[in-house]
mmCIF file of N, CA and C in Angstrom:
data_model
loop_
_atom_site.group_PDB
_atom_site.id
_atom_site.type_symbol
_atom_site.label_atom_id
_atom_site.label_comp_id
_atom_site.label_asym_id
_atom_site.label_seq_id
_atom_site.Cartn_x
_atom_site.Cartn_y
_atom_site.Cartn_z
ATOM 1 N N UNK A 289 -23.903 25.854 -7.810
ATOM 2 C CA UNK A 289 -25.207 25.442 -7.364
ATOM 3 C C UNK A 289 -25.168 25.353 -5.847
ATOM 4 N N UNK A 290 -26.066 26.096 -5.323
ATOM 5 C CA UNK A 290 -25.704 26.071 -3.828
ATOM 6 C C UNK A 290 -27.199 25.576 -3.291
ATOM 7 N N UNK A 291 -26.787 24.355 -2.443
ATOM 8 C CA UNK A 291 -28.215 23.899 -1.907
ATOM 9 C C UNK A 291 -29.190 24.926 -1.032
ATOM 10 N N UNK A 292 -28.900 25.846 -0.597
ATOM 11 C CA UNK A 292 -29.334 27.215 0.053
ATOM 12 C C UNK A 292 -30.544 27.485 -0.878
ATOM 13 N N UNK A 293 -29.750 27.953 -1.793
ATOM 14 C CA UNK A 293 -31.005 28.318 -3.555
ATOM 15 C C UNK A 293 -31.741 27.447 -3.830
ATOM 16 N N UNK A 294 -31.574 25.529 -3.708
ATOM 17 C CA UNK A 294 -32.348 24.812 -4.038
ATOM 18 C C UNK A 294 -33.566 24.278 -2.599
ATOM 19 N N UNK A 295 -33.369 25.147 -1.790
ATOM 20 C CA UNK A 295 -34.398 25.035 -0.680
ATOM 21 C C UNK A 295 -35.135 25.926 -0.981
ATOM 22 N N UNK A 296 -34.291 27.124 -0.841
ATOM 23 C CA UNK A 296 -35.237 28.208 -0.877
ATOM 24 C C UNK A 296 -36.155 28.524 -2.049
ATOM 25 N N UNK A 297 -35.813 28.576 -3.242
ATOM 26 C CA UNK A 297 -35.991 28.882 -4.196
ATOM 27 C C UNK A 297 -36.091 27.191 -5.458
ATOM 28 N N UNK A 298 -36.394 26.730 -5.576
ATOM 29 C CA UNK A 298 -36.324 25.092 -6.308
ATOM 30 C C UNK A 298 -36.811 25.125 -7.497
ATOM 31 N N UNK A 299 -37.254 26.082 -7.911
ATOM 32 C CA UNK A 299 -38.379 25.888 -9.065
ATOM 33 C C UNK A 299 -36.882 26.805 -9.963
ATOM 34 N N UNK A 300 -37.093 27.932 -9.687
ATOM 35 C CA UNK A 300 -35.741 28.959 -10.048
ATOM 36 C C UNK A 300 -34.599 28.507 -10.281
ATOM 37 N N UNK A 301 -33.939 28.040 -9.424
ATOM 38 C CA UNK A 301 -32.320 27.029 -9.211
ATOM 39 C C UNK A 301 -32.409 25.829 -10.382
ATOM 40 N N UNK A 302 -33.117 25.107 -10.019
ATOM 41 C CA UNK A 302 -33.473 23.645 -11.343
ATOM 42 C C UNK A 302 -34.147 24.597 -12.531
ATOM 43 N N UNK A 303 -34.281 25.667 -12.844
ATOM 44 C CA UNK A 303 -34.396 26.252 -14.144
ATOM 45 C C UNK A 303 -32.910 26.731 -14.520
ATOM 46 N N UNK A 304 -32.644 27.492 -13.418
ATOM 47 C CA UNK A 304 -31.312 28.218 -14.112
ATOM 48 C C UNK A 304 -30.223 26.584 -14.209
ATOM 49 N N UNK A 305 -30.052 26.126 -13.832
ATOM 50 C CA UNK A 305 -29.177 24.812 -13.966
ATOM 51 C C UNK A 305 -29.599 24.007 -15.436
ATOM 52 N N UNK A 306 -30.829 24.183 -15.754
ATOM 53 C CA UNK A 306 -30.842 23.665 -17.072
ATOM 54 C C UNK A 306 -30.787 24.253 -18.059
ATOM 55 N N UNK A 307 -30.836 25.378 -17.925
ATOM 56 C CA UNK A 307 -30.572 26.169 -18.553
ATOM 57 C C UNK A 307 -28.952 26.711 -19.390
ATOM 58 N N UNK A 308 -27.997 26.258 -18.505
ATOM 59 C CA UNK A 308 -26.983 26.237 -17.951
ATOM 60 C C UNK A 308 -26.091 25.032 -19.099
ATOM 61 N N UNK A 309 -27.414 23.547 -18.586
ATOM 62 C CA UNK A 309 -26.836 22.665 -19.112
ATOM 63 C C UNK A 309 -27.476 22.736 -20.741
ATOM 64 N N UNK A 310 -27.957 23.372 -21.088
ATOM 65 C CA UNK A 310 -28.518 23.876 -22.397
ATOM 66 C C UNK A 310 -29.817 22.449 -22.523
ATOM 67 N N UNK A 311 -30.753 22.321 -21.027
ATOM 68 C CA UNK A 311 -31.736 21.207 -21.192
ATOM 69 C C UNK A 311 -32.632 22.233 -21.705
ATOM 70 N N UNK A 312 -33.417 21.702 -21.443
ATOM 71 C CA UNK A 312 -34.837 22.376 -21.390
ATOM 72 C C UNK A 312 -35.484 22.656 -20.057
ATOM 73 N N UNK A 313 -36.116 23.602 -19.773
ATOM 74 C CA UNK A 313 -36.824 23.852 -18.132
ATOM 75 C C UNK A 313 -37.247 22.939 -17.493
ATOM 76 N N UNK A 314 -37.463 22.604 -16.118
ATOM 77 C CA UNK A 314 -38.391 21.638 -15.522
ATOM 78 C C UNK A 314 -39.948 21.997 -15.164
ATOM 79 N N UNK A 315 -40.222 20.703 -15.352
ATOM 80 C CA UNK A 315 -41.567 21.107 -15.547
ATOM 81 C C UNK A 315 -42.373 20.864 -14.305
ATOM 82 N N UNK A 316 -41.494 19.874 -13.574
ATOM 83 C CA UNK A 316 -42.247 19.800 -11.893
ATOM 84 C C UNK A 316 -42.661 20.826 -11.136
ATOM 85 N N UNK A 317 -43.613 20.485 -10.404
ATOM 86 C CA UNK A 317 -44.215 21.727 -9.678
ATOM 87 C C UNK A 317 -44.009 21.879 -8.320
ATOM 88 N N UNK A 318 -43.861 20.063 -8.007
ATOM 89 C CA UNK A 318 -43.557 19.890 -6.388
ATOM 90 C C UNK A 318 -42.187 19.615 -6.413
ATOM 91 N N UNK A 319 -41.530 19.773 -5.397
ATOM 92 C CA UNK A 319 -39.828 18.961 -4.665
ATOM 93 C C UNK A 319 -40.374 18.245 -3.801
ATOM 94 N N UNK A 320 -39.760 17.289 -3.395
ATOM 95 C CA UNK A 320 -39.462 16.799 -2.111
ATOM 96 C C UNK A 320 -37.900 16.886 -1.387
ATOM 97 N N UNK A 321 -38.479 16.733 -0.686
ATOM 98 C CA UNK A 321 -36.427 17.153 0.233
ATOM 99 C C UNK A 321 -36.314 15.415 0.359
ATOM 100 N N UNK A 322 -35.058 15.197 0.040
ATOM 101 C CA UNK A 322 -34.083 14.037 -0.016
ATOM 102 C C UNK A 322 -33.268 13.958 1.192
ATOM 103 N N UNK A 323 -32.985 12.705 1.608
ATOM 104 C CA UNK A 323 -31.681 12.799 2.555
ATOM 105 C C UNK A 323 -31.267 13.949 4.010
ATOM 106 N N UNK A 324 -32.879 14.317 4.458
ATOM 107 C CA UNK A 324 -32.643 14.947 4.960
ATOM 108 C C UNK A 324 -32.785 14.678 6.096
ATOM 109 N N UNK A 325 -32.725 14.987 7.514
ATOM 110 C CA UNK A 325 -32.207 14.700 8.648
ATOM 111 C C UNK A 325 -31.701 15.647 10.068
ATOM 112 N N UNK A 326 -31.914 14.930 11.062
ATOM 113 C CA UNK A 326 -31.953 15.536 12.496
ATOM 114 C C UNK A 326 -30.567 15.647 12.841
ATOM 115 N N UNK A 327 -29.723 16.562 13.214
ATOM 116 C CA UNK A 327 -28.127 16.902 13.629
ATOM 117 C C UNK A 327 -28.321 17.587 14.593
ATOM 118 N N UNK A 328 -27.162 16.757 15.483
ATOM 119 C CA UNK A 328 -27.029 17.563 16.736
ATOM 120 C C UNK A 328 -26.143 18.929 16.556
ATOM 121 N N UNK A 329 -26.740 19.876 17.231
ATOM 122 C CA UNK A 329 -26.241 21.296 17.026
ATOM 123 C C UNK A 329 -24.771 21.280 17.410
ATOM 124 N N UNK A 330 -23.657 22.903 16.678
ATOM 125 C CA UNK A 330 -22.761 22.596 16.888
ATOM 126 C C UNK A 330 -22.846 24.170 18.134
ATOM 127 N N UNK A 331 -21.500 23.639 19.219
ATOM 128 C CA UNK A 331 -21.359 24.553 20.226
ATOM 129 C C UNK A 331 -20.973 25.667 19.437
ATOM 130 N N UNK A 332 -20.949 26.595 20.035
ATOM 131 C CA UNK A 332 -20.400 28.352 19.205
ATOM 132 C C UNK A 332 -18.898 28.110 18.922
ATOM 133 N N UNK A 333 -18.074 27.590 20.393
ATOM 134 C CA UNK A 333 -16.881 27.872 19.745
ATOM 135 C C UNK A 333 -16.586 26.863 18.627
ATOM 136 N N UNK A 334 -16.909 25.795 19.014
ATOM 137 C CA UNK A 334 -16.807 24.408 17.547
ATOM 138 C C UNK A 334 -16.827 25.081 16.056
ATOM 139 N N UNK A 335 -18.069 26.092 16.411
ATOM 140 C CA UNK A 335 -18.717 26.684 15.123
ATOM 141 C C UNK A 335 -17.620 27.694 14.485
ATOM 142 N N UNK A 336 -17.415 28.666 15.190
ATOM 143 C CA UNK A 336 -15.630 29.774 14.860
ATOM 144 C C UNK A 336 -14.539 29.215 14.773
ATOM 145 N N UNK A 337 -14.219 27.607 15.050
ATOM 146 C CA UNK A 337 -13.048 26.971 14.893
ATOM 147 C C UNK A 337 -13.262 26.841 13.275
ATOM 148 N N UNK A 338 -14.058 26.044 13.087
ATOM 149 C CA UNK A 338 -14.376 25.482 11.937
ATOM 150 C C UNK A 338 -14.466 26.501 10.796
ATOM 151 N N UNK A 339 -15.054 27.646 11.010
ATOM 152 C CA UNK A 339 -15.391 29.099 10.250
ATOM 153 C C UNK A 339 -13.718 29.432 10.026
ATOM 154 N N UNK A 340 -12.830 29.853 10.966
ATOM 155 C CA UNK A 340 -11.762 30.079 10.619
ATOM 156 C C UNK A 340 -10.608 29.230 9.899
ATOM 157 N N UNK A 341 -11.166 28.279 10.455
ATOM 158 C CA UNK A 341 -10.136 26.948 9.423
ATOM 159 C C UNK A 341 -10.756 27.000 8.257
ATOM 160 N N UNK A 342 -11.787 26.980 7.914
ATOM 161 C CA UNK A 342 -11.984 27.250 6.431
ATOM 162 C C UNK A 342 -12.158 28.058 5.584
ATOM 163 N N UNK A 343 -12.249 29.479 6.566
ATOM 164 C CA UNK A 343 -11.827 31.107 5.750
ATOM 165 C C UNK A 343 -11.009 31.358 4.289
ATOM 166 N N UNK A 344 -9.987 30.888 4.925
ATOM 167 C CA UNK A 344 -9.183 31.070 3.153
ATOM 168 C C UNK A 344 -9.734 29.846 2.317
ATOM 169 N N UNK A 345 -9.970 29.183 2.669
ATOM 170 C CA UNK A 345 -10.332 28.008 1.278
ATOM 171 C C UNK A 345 -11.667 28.580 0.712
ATOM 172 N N UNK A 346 -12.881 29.206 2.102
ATOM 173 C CA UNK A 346 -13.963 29.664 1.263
ATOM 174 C C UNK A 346 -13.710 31.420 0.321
ATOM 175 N N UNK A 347 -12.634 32.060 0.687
ATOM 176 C CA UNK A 347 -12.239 32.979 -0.321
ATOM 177 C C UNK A 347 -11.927 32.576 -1.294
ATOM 178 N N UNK A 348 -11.076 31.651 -1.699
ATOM 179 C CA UNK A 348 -10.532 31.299 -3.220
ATOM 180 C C UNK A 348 -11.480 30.380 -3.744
ATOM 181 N N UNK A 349 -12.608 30.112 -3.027
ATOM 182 C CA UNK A 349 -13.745 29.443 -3.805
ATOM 183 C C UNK A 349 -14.470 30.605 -4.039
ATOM 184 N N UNK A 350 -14.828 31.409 -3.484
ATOM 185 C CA UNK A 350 -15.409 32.818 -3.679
ATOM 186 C C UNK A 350 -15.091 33.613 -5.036
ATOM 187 N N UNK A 351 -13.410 33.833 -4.665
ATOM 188 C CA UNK A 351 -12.485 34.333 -6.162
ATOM 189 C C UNK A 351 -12.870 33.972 -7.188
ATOM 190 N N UNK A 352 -13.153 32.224 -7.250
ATOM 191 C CA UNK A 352 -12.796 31.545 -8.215
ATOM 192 C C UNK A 352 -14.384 31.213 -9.346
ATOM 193 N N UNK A 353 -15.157 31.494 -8.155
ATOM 194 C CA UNK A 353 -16.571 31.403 -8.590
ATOM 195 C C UNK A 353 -16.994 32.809 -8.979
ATOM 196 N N UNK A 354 -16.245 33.822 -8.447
ATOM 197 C CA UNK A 354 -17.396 35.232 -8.609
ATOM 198 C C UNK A 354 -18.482 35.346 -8.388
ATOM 199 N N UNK A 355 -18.166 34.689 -6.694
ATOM 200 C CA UNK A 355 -19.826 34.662 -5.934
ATOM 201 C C UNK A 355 -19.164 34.494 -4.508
ATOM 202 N N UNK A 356 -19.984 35.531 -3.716
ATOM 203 C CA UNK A 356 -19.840 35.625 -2.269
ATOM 204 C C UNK A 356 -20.573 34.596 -1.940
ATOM 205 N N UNK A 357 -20.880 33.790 -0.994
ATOM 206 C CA UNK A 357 -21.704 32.660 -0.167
ATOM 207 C C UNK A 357 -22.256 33.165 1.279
ATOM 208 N N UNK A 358 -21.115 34.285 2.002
ATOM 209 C CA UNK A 358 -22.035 34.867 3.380
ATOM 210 C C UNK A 358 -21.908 34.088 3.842
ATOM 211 N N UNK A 359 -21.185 32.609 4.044
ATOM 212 C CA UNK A 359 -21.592 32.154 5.781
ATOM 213 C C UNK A 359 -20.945 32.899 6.722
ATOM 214 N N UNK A 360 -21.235 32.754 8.046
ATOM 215 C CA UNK A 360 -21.130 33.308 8.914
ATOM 216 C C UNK A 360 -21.072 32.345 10.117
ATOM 217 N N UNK A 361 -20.556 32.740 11.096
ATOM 218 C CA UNK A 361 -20.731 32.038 12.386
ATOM 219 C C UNK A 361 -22.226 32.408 12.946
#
């Protein structure tokens, strides 16, 4: 479940998830966004430190899921 899909897409994502959990569909029409919030931006290089330190951990989550994710710097 990737929160990406539940922004973009919410109605879709909370179907396929119950689906998943063998519920039944949702029937809401609206979301509201939760917990959400103002962050100070990160510098570029901060951003490629962080991207490369977590390269191999996001491959074997990749492997392990049989799903690419695409982040990127």
């Amino acid at each position: 479940l990737r929160s990406e899909d539940l922004i973009t897409e919410p109605e879709q994502t909370l179907n396929s998830l119950c689906q998943t959990l063998g519920m039944l569909p949702s029937s809401a029409k609206a979301y509201q966004k939760h917990n959400a919030g103002q962050y100070d931006s990160v510098s570029k290089l901060q951003r490629q430190r962080l991207f490369d330190f977590y390269k191999p951990h996001t491959s074997k989550l990749e492997t392990l899921l049989s799903r690419s994710f695409d982040w990127s710097c």
